[in-house]
Amino acid sequence: MNIILLGPPGAGKGTQAARLEADRGMVQLSTGDMLRAAVKAGTPVGLQAKSVMEAGELVSDAIVSALIGERLDQGTGNGAIFDGYPRTAAQADALDKLLAEREATLDFVIELAVDEDALVERIVGRFTCANCGAGYHDKFKQPKVADTCDVCGHHEFKRRPDDNEETVRTRMTEYRAKTAPILPGYEARGLVYRVDGMADIAHVTQAIEDILDRK
Ligand code: ADP
Ligand code: ADP
Ligand code: ZN
């Protein structure tokens, strides 16, 4: 089963992908995570992507689709969860080709619907474990024990350089202009299911699980 989690920055894609990985043995394919790893490693892709990401703009379609193709070739367990990809019409076309070449299909496009006002608060309060990457929030998802990762017990956390209010506005504009327009194409194929992303994290997970159980 292969699914896309689609929604603006801060909608909860990464949070829900991590839960589906744990519950179903699916594998999260986050182009954002892949690009951040490339930036950290100083690869040619990372060198090209760094300033674009810091500005909140979109990295080129060719780069991200190549990353996804390479990742698909490594295998995806019980299915791929595309998180943050595709983000443009060209990427949506590329994904269809990448899946067809591997005789795979797309089963669901889950749209996480969230009030725009809530997104800035979510993004600005977001932080992750510096060791395992588990996601947290200053207000909505604090570690159970202060300053200690629930998953691995590590004590250091980090924040993304692009998680500031100004960049978030650009990222939301990019989402509206380039990503939201890919939804009608998926709707025409009967793939889109809309979930209320304003519900609390566990309820959003349950709503997604209910959709996936239809298969
Ligand atoms: P995305 O991957 O779509 O950018 P994240 O999953 O990283 O979004 O979520 C953004 C922030 O909001 C994180 O700090 C996360 O802990 C928090 N968050 C995610 N889902 C919810 C929710 N349903 N309610 C409140 N906060 C949430
Ligand atoms: P968020 O969790 O806020 O949705 P991501 O981690 O998915 O953000 O992406 C962070 C940044 O990485 C984006 O603002 C963009 O610069 C770049 N990026 C990630 N995925 C893509 C993609 N599919 N196409 C183009 N740029 C991307
Ligand atoms: Zn951790």
Tab-separated table of C-alpha atoms and ligand atoms in Angstrom:
chain	number	residue	atom	x	y	z
A	1	MET	CA	0.000	0.000	0.000
A	2	ASN	CA	1.421	3.385	-1.014
A	3	ILE	CA	-0.035	6.638	0.257
A	4	ILE	CA	0.599	10.359	0.045
A	5	LEU	CA	0.178	12.610	3.083
A	6	LEU	CA	-0.653	15.992	1.646
A	7	GLY	CA	-0.971	19.234	3.564
A	8	PRO	CA	0.656	22.589	4.194
A	9	PRO	CA	3.756	22.991	6.384
A	10	GLY	CA	2.886	22.055	9.955
A	11	ALA	CA	-0.246	20.079	9.021
A	12	GLY	CA	1.109	17.029	10.847
A	13	LYS	CA	2.467	14.930	7.970
A	14	GLY	CA	5.694	13.922	9.701
A	15	THR	CA	3.923	13.258	13.006
A	16	GLN	CA	1.396	10.954	11.359
A	17	ALA	CA	3.960	9.253	9.137
A	18	ALA	CA	5.971	8.265	12.219
A	19	ARG	CA	2.862	6.718	13.765
A	20	LEU	CA	2.018	4.757	10.611
A	21	GLU	CA	5.597	3.480	10.485
A	22	ALA	CA	5.267	2.205	14.048
A	23	ASP	CA	1.750	0.778	13.641
A	24	ARG	CA	1.921	-0.724	10.159
A	25	GLY	CA	5.535	-1.253	9.184
A	26	MET	CA	5.202	1.287	6.420
A	27	VAL	CA	8.161	3.497	5.496
A	28	GLN	CA	8.185	7.298	5.529
A	29	LEU	CA	9.722	8.914	2.455
A	30	SER	CA	10.218	12.564	3.398
A	31	THR	CA	11.964	14.661	0.776
A	32	GLY	CA	12.466	17.328	3.456
A	33	ASP	CA	14.394	14.831	5.615
A	34	MET	CA	16.372	13.608	2.591
A	35	LEU	CA	17.293	17.160	1.627
A	36	ARG	CA	18.293	18.080	5.201
A	37	ALA	CA	20.531	14.996	5.276
A	38	ALA	CA	22.114	16.085	1.976
A	39	VAL	CA	22.702	19.596	3.329
A	40	LYS	CA	24.291	18.181	6.470
A	41	ALA	CA	26.518	15.832	4.459
A	42	GLY	CA	27.530	18.650	2.112
A	43	THR	CA	26.687	16.664	-1.051
A	44	PRO	CA	26.239	18.495	-4.382
A	45	VAL	CA	22.454	18.231	-3.926
A	46	GLY	CA	22.779	19.649	-0.426
A	47	LEU	CA	24.878	22.564	-1.622
A	48	GLN	CA	22.233	23.418	-4.207
A	49	ALA	CA	19.286	22.971	-1.835
A	50	LYS	CA	20.521	24.811	1.268
A	51	SER	CA	19.718	28.420	0.423
A	52	VAL	CA	16.471	27.485	-1.338
A	53	MET	CA	15.257	25.684	1.779
A	54	GLU	CA	16.320	28.509	4.061
A	55	ALA	CA	14.219	30.865	1.949
A	56	GLY	CA	11.206	28.522	2.137
A	57	GLU	CA	11.093	28.070	-1.624
A	58	LEU	CA	10.888	24.782	-3.510
A	59	VAL	CA	13.926	22.770	-4.524
A	60	SER	CA	13.912	21.705	-8.196
A	61	ASP	CA	11.564	18.940	-9.307
A	62	ALA	CA	14.426	16.981	-10.876
A	63	ILE	CA	16.387	16.849	-7.624
A	64	VAL	CA	13.539	15.697	-5.388
A	65	SER	CA	12.164	13.162	-7.862
A	66	ALA	CA	15.642	11.656	-8.243
A	67	LEU	CA	15.889	11.345	-4.451
A	68	ILE	CA	12.526	9.555	-4.341
A	69	GLY	CA	13.516	7.191	-7.164
A	70	GLU	CA	16.725	6.237	-5.379
A	71	ARG	CA	14.879	5.708	-2.136
A	72	LEU	CA	12.180	3.534	-3.748
A	73	ASP	CA	14.899	1.251	-5.053
A	74	GLN	CA	15.967	0.514	-1.492
A	75	GLY	CA	12.574	-1.076	-0.750
A	76	THR	CA	9.641	0.231	1.257
A	77	GLY	CA	8.509	-2.567	3.591
A	78	ASN	CA	4.734	-2.653	3.935
A	79	GLY	CA	4.377	0.434	1.770
A	80	ALA	CA	5.556	3.945	1.215
A	81	ILE	CA	4.223	7.028	2.971
A	82	PHE	CA	5.107	9.998	0.786
A	83	ASP	CA	5.546	12.959	3.134
A	84	GLY	CA	6.192	16.337	1.516
A	85	TYR	CA	6.308	14.845	-1.975
A	86	PRO	CA	4.876	15.454	-4.543
A	87	ARG	CA	4.651	19.237	-4.148
A	88	THR	CA	4.128	20.288	-7.805
A	89	ALA	CA	2.289	18.980	-10.863
A	90	ALA	CA	5.609	17.905	-12.385
A	91	GLN	CA	6.453	15.926	-9.244
A	92	ALA	CA	3.014	14.277	-9.272
A	93	ASP	CA	3.651	13.144	-12.870
A	94	ALA	CA	7.135	11.959	-11.951
A	95	LEU	CA	5.749	9.925	-9.052
A	96	ASP	CA	3.252	8.189	-11.338
A	97	LYS	CA	6.125	7.194	-13.612
A	98	LEU	CA	8.402	6.105	-10.763
A	99	LEU	CA	5.644	3.880	-9.358
A	100	ALA	CA	4.615	2.474	-12.762
A	101	GLU	CA	8.239	1.557	-13.529
A	102	ARG	CA	8.225	-0.490	-10.338
A	103	GLU	CA	4.747	-1.962	-10.948
A	104	ALA	CA	3.489	-0.165	-7.864
A	105	THR	CA	0.314	1.866	-7.449
A	106	LEU	CA	-0.926	4.750	-5.377
A	107	ASP	CA	-3.713	3.740	-3.017
A	108	PHE	CA	-4.681	6.861	-1.080
A	109	VAL	CA	-3.981	10.572	-0.986
A	110	ILE	CA	-4.739	11.743	2.550
A	111	GLU	CA	-5.306	15.473	2.745
A	112	LEU	CA	-4.641	16.923	6.194
A	113	ALA	CA	-6.880	19.985	6.430
A	114	VAL	CA	-5.691	22.589	8.942
A	115	ASP	CA	-6.606	26.227	9.650
A	116	GLU	CA	-3.880	28.478	8.318
A	117	ASP	CA	-3.740	30.451	11.562
A	118	ALA	CA	-2.842	27.304	13.476
A	119	LEU	CA	0.061	26.451	11.188
A	120	VAL	CA	2.368	29.251	12.216
A	121	GLU	CA	1.925	28.336	15.877
A	122	ARG	CA	2.619	24.684	15.097
A	123	ILE	CA	5.724	25.428	13.062
A	124	VAL	CA	7.237	27.965	15.417
A	125	GLY	CA	6.804	25.564	18.389
A	126	ARG	CA	8.187	22.518	16.576
A	127	PHE	CA	11.385	20.766	17.738
A	128	THR	CA	12.874	17.298	17.319
A	129	CYS	CA	15.185	14.943	19.177
A	130	ALA	CA	18.753	15.577	18.015
A	131	ASN	CA	19.477	11.854	18.240
A	132	CYS	CA	16.473	9.972	16.811
A	133	GLY	CA	14.451	12.727	15.127
A	134	ALA	CA	11.254	12.159	17.133
A	135	GLY	CA	8.991	15.183	16.787
A	136	TYR	CA	7.721	17.417	19.596
A	137	HIS	CA	5.956	20.716	20.170
A	138	ASP	CA	6.382	23.366	22.882
A	139	LYS	CA	2.651	23.375	23.587
A	140	PHE	CA	1.006	20.404	21.852
A	141	LYS	CA	3.465	17.564	22.357
A	142	GLN	CA	6.010	18.037	25.092
A	143	PRO	CA	8.247	15.120	26.072
A	144	LYS	CA	6.688	13.098	28.921
A	145	VAL	CA	9.745	13.760	31.106
A	146	ALA	CA	11.130	17.288	30.754
A	147	ASP	CA	14.106	17.575	28.372
A	148	THR	CA	14.133	13.825	27.694
A	149	CYS	CA	13.167	12.165	24.407
A	150	ASP	CA	10.241	9.741	24.890
A	151	VAL	CA	11.669	7.424	22.254
A	152	CYS	CA	15.409	7.233	22.969
A	153	GLY	CA	16.030	9.104	26.240
A	154	HIS	CA	18.356	11.646	24.642
A	155	HIS	CA	18.525	15.129	26.204
A	156	GLU	CA	19.364	17.362	23.252
A	157	PHE	CA	16.813	18.734	20.831
A	158	LYS	CA	16.997	20.868	17.726
A	159	ARG	CA	14.915	23.336	15.758
A	160	ARG	CA	14.908	23.795	12.000
A	161	PRO	CA	16.417	27.024	10.670
A	162	ASP	CA	13.412	27.437	8.334
A	163	ASP	CA	10.857	27.121	11.145
A	164	ASN	CA	10.458	30.854	11.656
A	165	GLU	CA	7.400	32.979	10.994
A	166	GLU	CA	8.730	34.735	7.905
A	167	THR	CA	9.817	31.559	6.110
A	168	VAL	CA	6.589	29.828	7.044
A	169	ARG	CA	4.624	32.488	5.177
A	170	THR	CA	6.663	31.808	2.029
A	171	ARG	CA	6.210	28.066	2.464
A	172	MET	CA	2.444	28.513	2.787
A	173	THR	CA	2.379	30.656	-0.341
A	174	GLU	CA	4.328	27.966	-2.198
A	175	TYR	CA	1.855	25.360	-0.953
A	176	ARG	CA	-1.160	27.333	-2.137
A	177	ALA	CA	0.356	28.190	-5.515
A	178	LYS	CA	2.046	24.921	-6.465
A	179	THR	CA	0.956	22.045	-4.247
A	180	ALA	CA	-2.784	22.513	-3.606
A	181	PRO	CA	-3.424	22.522	-7.409
A	182	ILE	CA	-2.339	18.872	-7.663
A	183	LEU	CA	-5.325	17.752	-5.545
A	184	PRO	CA	-7.998	17.925	-8.286
A	185	GLY	CA	-6.048	15.473	-10.455
A	186	TYR	CA	-5.977	12.961	-7.607
A	187	GLU	CA	-9.646	13.691	-6.825
A	188	ALA	CA	-10.552	12.807	-10.407
A	189	ARG	CA	-8.886	9.434	-9.826
A	190	GLY	CA	-10.931	8.903	-6.646
A	191	LEU	CA	-7.854	8.795	-4.429
A	192	VAL	CA	-8.387	11.742	-2.087
A	193	TYR	CA	-9.602	11.412	1.493
A	194	ARG	CA	-9.767	14.507	3.654
A	195	VAL	CA	-8.944	14.317	7.355
A	196	ASP	CA	-9.505	17.028	9.974
A	197	GLY	CA	-5.934	17.899	10.894
A	198	MET	CA	-7.113	20.215	13.685
A	199	ALA	CA	-8.143	17.264	15.848
A	200	ASP	CA	-5.641	16.059	18.425
A	201	ILE	CA	-2.787	13.876	17.219
A	202	ALA	CA	-4.293	10.519	18.270
A	203	HIS	CA	-7.633	11.318	16.626
A	204	VAL	CA	-5.941	12.245	13.366
A	205	THR	CA	-4.070	8.932	13.447
A	206	GLN	CA	-7.335	7.047	14.027
A	207	ALA	CA	-9.029	8.836	11.131
A	208	ILE	CA	-6.154	7.876	8.819
A	209	GLU	CA	-6.107	4.272	10.055
A	210	ASP	CA	-9.857	4.015	9.338
A	211	ILE	CA	-9.256	5.105	5.755
A	212	LEU	CA	-6.363	2.701	5.215
A	213	ASP	CA	-8.476	-0.150	6.646
A	214	ARG	CA	-10.853	0.197	3.710
A	215	LYS	CA	-8.293	-1.537	1.574
B	1	ADP	P1	4.539	18.628	8.863
B	1	ADP	O1	5.391	17.385	8.722
B	1	ADP	O2	3.242	18.519	8.115
B	1	ADP	O3	5.262	19.890	8.556
B	1	ADP	P2	4.684	18.050	11.755
B	1	ADP	O4	4.189	16.637	11.823
B	1	ADP	O5	6.129	18.273	11.890
B	1	ADP	O6	4.103	18.741	10.392
B	1	ADP	O7	3.879	18.893	12.843
B	1	ADP	C1	4.192	20.268	13.078
B	1	ADP	C2	4.181	20.535	14.590
B	1	ADP	O8	2.830	20.441	15.073
B	1	ADP	C3	4.992	19.530	15.398
B	1	ADP	O9	5.628	20.226	16.451
B	1	ADP	C4	3.954	18.544	15.932
B	1	ADP	O10	4.333	18.022	17.215
B	1	ADP	C5	2.703	19.404	16.041
B	1	ADP	N1	1.482	18.666	15.687
B	1	ADP	C6	1.333	17.715	14.733
B	1	ADP	N2	0.055	17.280	14.669
B	1	ADP	C7	-0.631	17.996	15.591
B	1	ADP	C8	-2.018	18.013	16.019
B	1	ADP	N3	-2.933	17.213	15.463
B	1	ADP	N4	-2.348	18.883	17.005
B	1	ADP	C9	-1.420	19.702	17.571
B	1	ADP	N5	-0.108	19.731	17.218
B	1	ADP	C10	0.285	18.886	16.245
B	2	ADP	P1	7.317	20.767	6.156
B	2	ADP	O1	7.491	19.633	7.128
B	2	ADP	O2	7.259	22.074	6.831
B	2	ADP	O3	6.196	20.517	5.207
B	2	ADP	P2	9.578	19.759	4.634
B	2	ADP	O4	10.488	19.190	5.654
B	2	ADP	O5	8.715	18.805	3.885
B	2	ADP	O6	8.669	20.882	5.311
B	2	ADP	O7	10.390	20.610	3.582
B	2	ADP	C1	11.325	21.592	3.993
B	2	ADP	C2	11.851	22.301	2.763
B	2	ADP	O8	12.526	21.364	1.906
B	2	ADP	C3	10.798	22.939	1.869
B	2	ADP	O9	10.444	24.238	2.292
B	2	ADP	C4	11.503	22.950	0.512
B	2	ADP	O10	12.474	23.975	0.433
B	2	ADP	C5	12.269	21.621	0.538
B	2	ADP	N1	11.466	20.504	-0.003
B	2	ADP	C6	11.054	19.400	0.673
B	2	ADP	N2	10.345	18.576	-0.127
B	2	ADP	C7	10.312	19.177	-1.348
B	2	ADP	C8	9.714	18.843	-2.592
B	2	ADP	N3	8.994	17.706	-2.750
B	2	ADP	N4	9.882	19.699	-3.635
B	2	ADP	C9	10.608	20.833	-3.499
B	2	ADP	N5	11.168	21.218	-2.351
B	2	ADP	C10	11.035	20.399	-1.273
B	3	ZN	ZN	15.125	10.560	20.595
